[in-house]
Coordinates of C-alpha atoms and ligand atoms in Angstrom, one line a residue:
M1 CA 3.4 -17.5 -1.6
E2 CA 5.0 -18.0 2.0
L3 CA 7.7 -16.1 3.8
E4 CA 9.7 -18.3 5.4
S5 CA 12.2 -17.1 7.2
I6 CA 13.5 -13.7 8.1
R7 CA 16.6 -11.9 9.5
L8 CA 16.9 -8.2 10.6
R9 CA 19.9 -6.0 11.8
G10 CA 20.1 -2.9 12.4
F11 CA 16.1 -2.7 12.0
R12 CA 13.8 -0.2 13.8
N13 CA 14.4 -1.8 17.6
Y14 CA 16.1 -5.0 16.6
F15 CA 19.1 -5.2 17.0
E16 CA 19.4 -8.9 15.6
L17 CA 16.6 -11.4 15.1
D18 CA 16.4 -14.0 13.1
A19 CA 12.7 -15.7 12.9
A20 CA 11.5 -19.0 11.3
F21 CA 7.7 -18.6 10.1
V22 CA 5.2 -21.4 9.5
P23 CA 2.9 -21.6 6.4
G24 CA -0.3 -20.8 8.0
V25 CA -1.7 -18.8 10.9
N26 CA 1.3 -16.9 12.5
L27 CA 0.8 -15.0 15.3
I28 CA 3.0 -12.3 16.5
L29 CA 2.5 -11.6 20.3
G30 CA 4.0 -8.6 22.1
D31 CA 3.3 -5.9 24.7
N32 CA 3.1 -2.7 23.5
A33 CA 6.1 -0.9 22.0
Q34 CA 7.8 -4.1 21.5
G35 CA 8.0 -3.9 17.9
K36 CA 5.2 -6.1 16.2
T37 CA 4.5 -3.2 13.9
N38 CA 7.9 -3.3 13.0
L39 CA 8.3 -6.8 12.3
L40 CA 5.2 -6.4 9.5
E41 CA 7.0 -3.0 8.2
A42 CA 10.4 -5.3 7.4
M43 CA 8.2 -7.5 5.9
V44 CA 6.3 -4.9 3.8
Y45 CA 9.7 -2.9 2.8
L46 CA 10.8 -6.3 1.3
S47 CA 7.3 -7.1 -0.8
T48 CA 7.0 -3.4 -1.8
G49 CA 10.5 -1.4 -1.5
K50 CA 8.6 0.9 0.6
A51 CA 8.2 1.7 4.5
F52 CA 4.7 1.8 5.4
R53 CA 4.9 4.3 8.4
T54 CA 7.5 7.0 7.4
R55 CA 8.6 8.6 4.4
K56 CA 11.9 8.8 5.8
E57 CA 13.7 5.8 5.4
Q58 CA 16.1 6.6 7.8
E59 CA 14.2 6.2 10.2
L60 CA 14.7 2.4 10.3
I61 CA 17.6 2.2 10.9
R62 CA 18.1 1.2 14.5
F63 CA 18.9 4.7 16.5
G64 CA 22.8 4.9 16.4
A65 CA 23.7 1.9 14.0
D66 CA 25.8 1.7 10.9
F67 CA 23.0 0.1 8.6
A68 CA 19.7 -1.8 8.2
D69 CA 19.8 -5.3 6.9
L70 CA 16.8 -6.9 5.8
E71 CA 16.6 -10.9 4.5
A72 CA 13.8 -12.6 3.6
D73 CA 13.2 -16.6 2.4
V74 CA 10.5 -16.8 0.3
L75 CA 9.2 -19.7 -1.0
S76 CA 6.7 -18.8 -4.4
K77 CA 5.4 -21.7 -6.9
N78 CA 7.9 -24.0 -5.6
R79 CA 10.9 -22.0 -5.9
D80 CA 13.1 -20.0 -2.9
K81 CA 14.2 -17.0 -3.2
T82 CA 16.0 -14.9 -1.4
L83 CA 15.4 -10.8 -0.9
R84 CA 17.8 -8.2 0.5
A85 CA 17.7 -4.8 1.3
V86 CA 20.3 -2.7 3.1
L87 CA 20.1 0.6 3.7
F88 CA 22.3 3.4 5.6
P89 CA 22.6 6.6 7.3
G90 CA 23.5 10.1 5.2
R91 CA 22.9 9.8 1.5
K92 CA 24.2 6.5 0.8
P93 CA 21.8 4.8 -1.9
R94 CA 20.1 1.3 -0.1
Q95 CA 21.7 -1.7 -2.0
L96 CA 18.7 -4.4 -2.7
Y97 CA 19.7 -7.9 -3.8
L98 CA 17.7 -10.5 -5.5
N99 CA 19.0 -14.6 -4.6
G100 CA 22.1 -12.4 -4.1
V101 CA 22.4 -10.8 -7.0
R102 CA 22.8 -6.7 -6.6
Q103 CA 19.5 -5.1 -8.5
K104 CA 19.4 -1.6 -9.9
N105 CA 16.3 -1.0 -8.4
F106 CA 13.3 -2.1 -6.8
T107 CA 11.4 -2.8 -9.9
T108 CA 13.2 -6.2 -10.4
M109 CA 11.9 -7.4 -7.1
A110 CA 8.4 -6.0 -7.4
G111 CA 6.2 -9.1 -7.2
E112 CA 8.6 -11.7 -5.6
L113 CA 6.9 -10.9 -2.5
T114 CA 2.9 -9.8 -2.5
T115 CA 1.8 -8.8 0.7
V116 CA -1.6 -7.2 2.0
L117 CA -1.5 -5.3 4.7
F118 CA -4.6 -4.5 7.0
C119 CA -3.7 -2.4 10.1
P120 CA -6.4 -0.1 11.9
E121 CA -6.5 2.9 9.9
D122 CA -7.6 0.7 7.7
L123 CA -10.9 0.6 8.6
L124 CA -11.4 4.3 8.5
I125 CA -10.3 4.3 4.9
L126 CA -13.8 4.6 3.7
K127 CA -14.1 7.8 6.0
T128 CA -10.8 9.6 6.0
G129 CA -9.2 11.8 3.1
A130 CA -8.9 11.1 -0.3
E131 CA -4.9 10.5 -0.1
K132 CA -5.5 7.4 2.1
R133 CA -7.8 5.3 -0.7
R134 CA -5.1 6.5 -3.3
K135 CA -2.6 4.8 -1.5
L136 CA -4.5 2.1 -1.4
L137 CA -4.8 1.8 -5.2
D138 CA -0.9 2.4 -5.2
N139 CA 0.0 -0.4 -3.4
A140 CA -2.0 -2.7 -4.7
L141 CA -1.1 -1.6 -8.2
C142 CA 2.8 -1.2 -7.6
Q143 CA 2.9 -4.6 -6.8
L144 CA 0.9 -6.4 -8.9
R145 CA 1.9 -4.1 -12.4
P146 CA 5.2 -2.9 -13.0
G147 CA 4.3 -0.6 -16.0
Y148 CA 2.0 1.0 -13.2
A149 CA 4.8 1.7 -10.6
K150 CA 7.2 3.3 -13.2
A151 CA 3.9 5.8 -15.0
L152 CA 3.0 6.6 -11.2
S153 CA 7.0 7.5 -9.9
E154 CA 7.5 9.5 -13.3
Y155 CA 3.7 11.1 -12.8
Q156 CA 5.5 12.1 -9.7
R157 CA 8.5 13.4 -10.1
L158 CA 7.2 15.3 -13.3
L159 CA 3.9 16.4 -10.4
E160 CA 6.9 18.0 -8.0
H161 CA 8.9 19.3 -10.6
K162 CA 5.9 21.4 -12.1
S163 CA 4.4 22.3 -8.4
R164 CA 7.9 24.0 -8.1
I165 CA 8.2 26.2 -11.6
L166 CA 4.0 27.1 -10.5
K167 CA 5.2 28.2 -6.7
D168 CA 9.0 29.9 -7.9
W169 CA 7.5 31.7 -11.3
R170 CA 7.0 35.1 -10.0
E171 CA 10.5 35.3 -9.2
K172 CA 11.5 33.9 -12.8
P173 CA 8.5 34.2 -15.3
G174 CA 10.8 32.2 -17.6
L175 CA 9.8 29.0 -16.2
L176 CA 6.7 29.3 -17.2
D177 CA 7.4 28.6 -20.9
T178 CA 8.1 25.1 -19.8
L179 CA 4.9 24.6 -18.1
P180 CA 3.5 23.0 -21.8
D181 CA 6.5 20.3 -21.9
F182 CA 5.4 19.1 -18.4
N183 CA 1.9 19.1 -19.2
L184 CA 2.1 17.0 -22.1
R185 CA 4.1 14.0 -20.3
M186 CA 2.2 14.5 -17.3
A187 CA -1.3 14.0 -19.4
Q188 CA 0.6 10.8 -21.1
F189 CA 1.6 9.2 -17.7
G190 CA -1.3 10.4 -16.1
A191 CA -3.4 8.6 -18.2
A192 CA -1.6 5.5 -17.7
V193 CA -1.7 5.9 -13.9
V194 CA -6.0 6.8 -15.1
A195 CA -6.4 3.5 -16.8
Y196 CA -4.2 1.0 -14.4
R197 CA -6.7 2.2 -11.5
A198 CA -9.7 1.9 -13.5
N199 CA -9.5 -1.5 -14.2
Y200 CA -8.1 -2.0 -11.0
L201 CA -11.2 -0.6 -9.6
Q202 CA -13.6 -2.3 -11.5
K203 CA -12.6 -5.4 -10.5
L204 CA -12.3 -4.3 -6.9
A205 CA -15.9 -3.4 -6.9
R206 CA -17.0 -6.2 -8.1
L207 CA -15.6 -8.2 -5.6
T208 CA -16.5 -6.0 -2.6
A209 CA -19.9 -6.0 -3.7
E210 CA -19.9 -9.8 -3.6
V211 CA -17.7 -10.4 -0.9
H212 CA -20.6 -7.4 1.3
Q213 CA -23.4 -9.3 0.4
Q214 CA -22.2 -12.3 2.1
F215 CA -20.8 -10.3 4.7
S216 CA -24.1 -8.4 5.9
G217 CA -26.5 -11.1 5.4
G218 CA -27.7 -9.9 2.0
R219 CA -28.9 -7.0 3.5
E220 CA -27.1 -4.2 2.0
T221 CA -25.1 -3.6 -1.6
L222 CA -22.4 -1.9 -1.8
S223 CA -20.9 0.2 -4.7
I224 CA -18.1 1.4 -5.7
T225 CA -17.1 4.6 -8.1
Y226 CA -13.9 6.1 -9.7
E227 CA -14.0 9.7 -9.3
T228 CA -10.6 11.3 -11.9
V229 CA -10.3 14.6 -13.4
S230 CA -13.3 15.5 -14.2
T231 CA -13.5 15.7 -18.1
V232 CA -12.4 11.8 -18.5
E233 CA -15.9 10.7 -19.5
N234 CA -15.2 7.1 -19.6
P235 CA -11.5 6.4 -17.7
L236 CA -11.5 2.6 -19.1
A237 CA -11.4 4.1 -22.7
P238 CA -8.0 3.9 -24.8
R239 CA -5.3 5.8 -23.4
A240 CA -4.8 8.1 -26.3
E241 CA -8.6 9.5 -25.7
I242 CA -7.8 10.2 -21.6
E243 CA -4.9 11.6 -22.4
G244 CA -6.8 14.2 -24.4
Q245 CA -9.3 15.0 -21.5
I246 CA -6.2 15.3 -19.4
L247 CA -5.0 17.6 -21.7
A248 CA -8.3 19.8 -21.9
H249 CA -8.7 20.2 -18.3
Q250 CA -5.1 21.3 -17.8
E251 CA -5.5 23.9 -20.5
A252 CA -9.2 24.8 -18.6
H253 CA -7.2 25.1 -15.6
L254 CA -4.2 26.8 -16.1
R255 CA -5.2 30.3 -15.7
A256 CA -5.8 28.7 -12.2
E257 CA -2.5 27.3 -11.6
I258 CA -0.5 29.9 -11.9
E259 CA -2.6 32.8 -9.8
S260 CA -3.0 30.2 -7.0
G261 CA 0.7 29.0 -7.6
Q262 CA -0.7 25.2 -6.9
C263 CA -1.0 22.0 -9.6
L264 CA -4.9 21.8 -9.4
T265 CA -5.6 18.9 -12.3
G266 CA -4.7 15.3 -12.6
P267 CA -4.9 12.2 -11.4
H268 CA -3.2 12.9 -8.0
R269 CA -6.4 14.2 -6.7
D270 CA -7.8 10.7 -7.8
D271 CA -10.1 9.3 -5.2
F272 CA -13.3 6.4 -5.3
E273 CA -16.3 6.8 -4.1
V274 CA -18.3 3.7 -2.3
L275 CA -22.4 3.6 -1.8
F276 CA -24.1 1.1 0.3
N277 CA -27.4 1.2 -1.2
G278 CA -27.5 4.0 -3.1
L279 CA -26.4 6.3 -0.2
S280 CA -23.0 7.8 0.6
L281 CA -20.8 5.6 2.9
K282 CA -18.6 8.5 4.0
S283 CA -21.1 10.7 4.8
F284 CA -23.8 8.3 5.9
G285 CA -22.1 5.2 6.7
S286 CA -22.6 4.2 10.8
Q287 CA -19.2 3.2 12.2
G288 CA -20.2 -0.4 12.2
Q289 CA -21.2 -0.1 8.1
V290 CA -17.9 1.9 7.4
R291 CA -16.0 -0.8 9.3
T292 CA -17.6 -3.5 7.4
A293 CA -17.0 -2.4 4.3
A294 CA -13.3 -2.0 4.9
I295 CA -13.1 -5.3 5.7
S296 CA -15.2 -6.5 2.1
L297 CA -12.7 -3.9 0.5
K298 CA -9.4 -5.6 2.2
L299 CA -11.0 -9.5 1.3
S300 CA -11.2 -8.5 -2.2
E301 CA -7.9 -7.3 -2.6
R302 CA -6.6 -10.2 -1.6
E303 CA -8.9 -11.8 -3.8
I304 CA -7.3 -9.8 -6.6
F305 CA -4.2 -10.7 -5.7
R306 CA -4.9 -14.8 -5.5
D307 CA -6.6 -14.6 -9.2
D308 CA -3.9 -12.0 -10.7
T309 CA -0.8 -13.6 -9.3
G310 CA -2.4 -17.8 -8.9
E311 CA -0.7 -17.4 -5.6
E312 CA -2.5 -16.2 -1.9
P313 CA -0.3 -13.3 -1.3
V314 CA 1.0 -13.1 2.2
L315 CA -1.9 -11.3 4.7
L316 CA -0.7 -9.3 6.9
L317 CA -3.0 -8.3 9.8
D318 CA -1.7 -5.7 12.0
D319 CA -4.1 -5.4 15.5
V320 CA -6.9 -5.2 13.7
L321 CA -8.6 -8.5 15.4
S322 CA -8.8 -6.2 18.6
E323 CA -10.4 -3.6 17.3
L324 CA -13.6 -6.4 15.8
D325 CA -16.3 -7.0 17.6
E326 CA -17.3 -11.1 17.6
G327 CA -18.8 -11.1 14.7
R328 CA -16.7 -9.5 12.3
Q329 CA -13.7 -11.1 14.1
D330 CA -15.4 -14.6 13.0
F331 CA -16.2 -13.5 9.8
L332 CA -12.5 -12.6 9.2
L333 CA -10.9 -15.5 10.0
H334 CA -13.1 -17.7 8.7
E335 CA -12.2 -16.3 5.4
L336 CA -9.0 -16.8 6.3
R337 CA -9.2 -20.3 5.9
S338 CA -6.2 -21.1 3.4
G339 CA -2.5 -19.0 2.8
Q340 CA -0.4 -17.5 5.1
V341 CA -1.2 -15.0 7.7
F342 CA 0.8 -13.0 10.2
I343 CA -1.8 -11.4 12.9
T344 CA -0.1 -9.2 15.2
C345 CA -1.7 -8.9 18.6
C346 CA -0.9 -8.2 22.7
E347 CA -3.3 -11.3 24.0
E348 CA -2.9 -15.0 23.2
K349 CA -5.8 -15.5 24.9
Q350 CA -7.8 -13.6 22.8
F351 CA -7.9 -16.6 19.9
P352 CA -8.1 -19.7 20.4
R353 CA -4.4 -21.5 19.3
L354 CA -4.4 -20.8 15.4
G355 CA -1.0 -21.7 14.3
G356 CA 2.8 -20.8 14.7
I357 CA 3.6 -18.2 17.8
T358 CA 6.4 -15.4 17.8
R359 CA 6.6 -13.3 20.9
I360 CA 8.7 -10.6 20.7
V361 CA 9.8 -8.4 23.6
A362 CA 11.9 -5.4 23.2
G363 CA 13.1 -6.4 19.9
Q364 CA 13.9 -9.6 20.6
K365 CA 12.1 -13.2 20.0
M366 CA 11.7 -14.8 23.4
E367 CA 12.1 -19.1 22.8
Ligands
ATP1 P1 1.9 -2.1 20.2 O1 1.0 -2.7 20.7 O2 1.8 -0.7 20.7 O3 1.6 -1.7 18.5 P2 4.4 -2.8 18.4 O4 4.9 -4.2 19.7 O5 3.4 -2.6 17.6 O6 3.6 -2.0 19.9 P3 6.4 -1.1 17.2 O7 6.1 -0.2 17.0 O8 6.7 -2.2 16.4 O9 5.8 -1.3 18.5 O10 7.6 -0.8 18.1 C1 7.7 0.4 18.7 C2 9.1 0.7 19.2 O11 10.3 0.5 18.2 C3 9.1 1.7 19.9 O12 9.1 2.3 21.3 C4 10.2 2.8 18.7 O13 10.6 3.6 20.2 C5 11.0 2.1 18.5 N1 11.8 2.1 17.5 C6 11.2 2.9 16.4 N2 12.1 3.3 15.3 C7 13.7 2.9 15.9 C8 14.6 2.4 15.5 N3 15.2 3.4 14.6 N4 15.7 2.6 16.0 C9 15.0 2.1 17.5 N5 13.6 2.0 17.8 C10 13.1 2.5 17.1
MG2 MG1 1.7 -2.0 16.6

């Protein structure tokens, strides 16, 4: 997979940008606040249909601009493809194009440009709240499994609706009659979400353990366990079984949900735990151990993409290298010998000449 070029109009702080890239390592250089992360954000948007730094798409449109237009040329399996998204202020929906043909939604564009993003916050992903870890799973699975993206968005829609019912039922008690139907559908889509996550984590756990073994010179053994709805005995079991177990959990918590006014049960509270030598990394890991494990996790994610799609995903490293000591930098860079990589940083001399260089100043490319 190769991102050959990108064109931005009115995206974030870019008035107009046309940039071409090399197949190997691309350094994106610039001082703080010039637009380096914005450029990666545009790539991720065309890859996932989502902005990774905000939930508000409007923020992506350059202040005062009538629209934001993002377009990328991608080379995948010897074929050229063009991905394009146009965003508008206000309520007008976005427009998506694949090879110039208008698409109804992002589902048909998912997987056309696969990316793995690694940023400084990810170095702490095994230390922070569960939401970040769920996002890691969702982001990977939405790119790799269209069925997952659909199940997840359906589940989230139902969850929002159910949460509103639980909040408002005191004013309108009749709303509670609709709960069983919501629970049933949430158990169906929830079981699909659990099954995809369990499979993905199984692979991720195996690869991460391997990478980590090398990284730590064989001193540490890493293992990952999936934590989902407590009544689910085996998340790898057939979906019908998981569905029944989610329903049982919902029933047991119905009263508590109605009383607390909150949705307390379902895979929207999922997490995974990482253990090193049998100890919880979150509770007992040192800073260095947490970082090392995060790198192993990200490198494994890239490997799964490669195995799964038959192509190396585009790797986006936003400011990560400057956060790492020399030993960890070396390990990471050593693992990047193949595929296309984008590395943002402020200082060119921090790295030996790696590949192509794009210099960004105030949302403009310097020649
Ligand atoms: P750093 O090295 O500090 O990470 P960076 O080069 O990655 O910096 P970005 O985060 O890409 O910087 O760009 C930040 C700049 O873009 C900010 O100054 C911000 O004000 C500006 N910006 C963000 N959104 C918009 C927008 N919608 N319109 C105009 N400018 C914007
Ligand atoms: Mg940045």
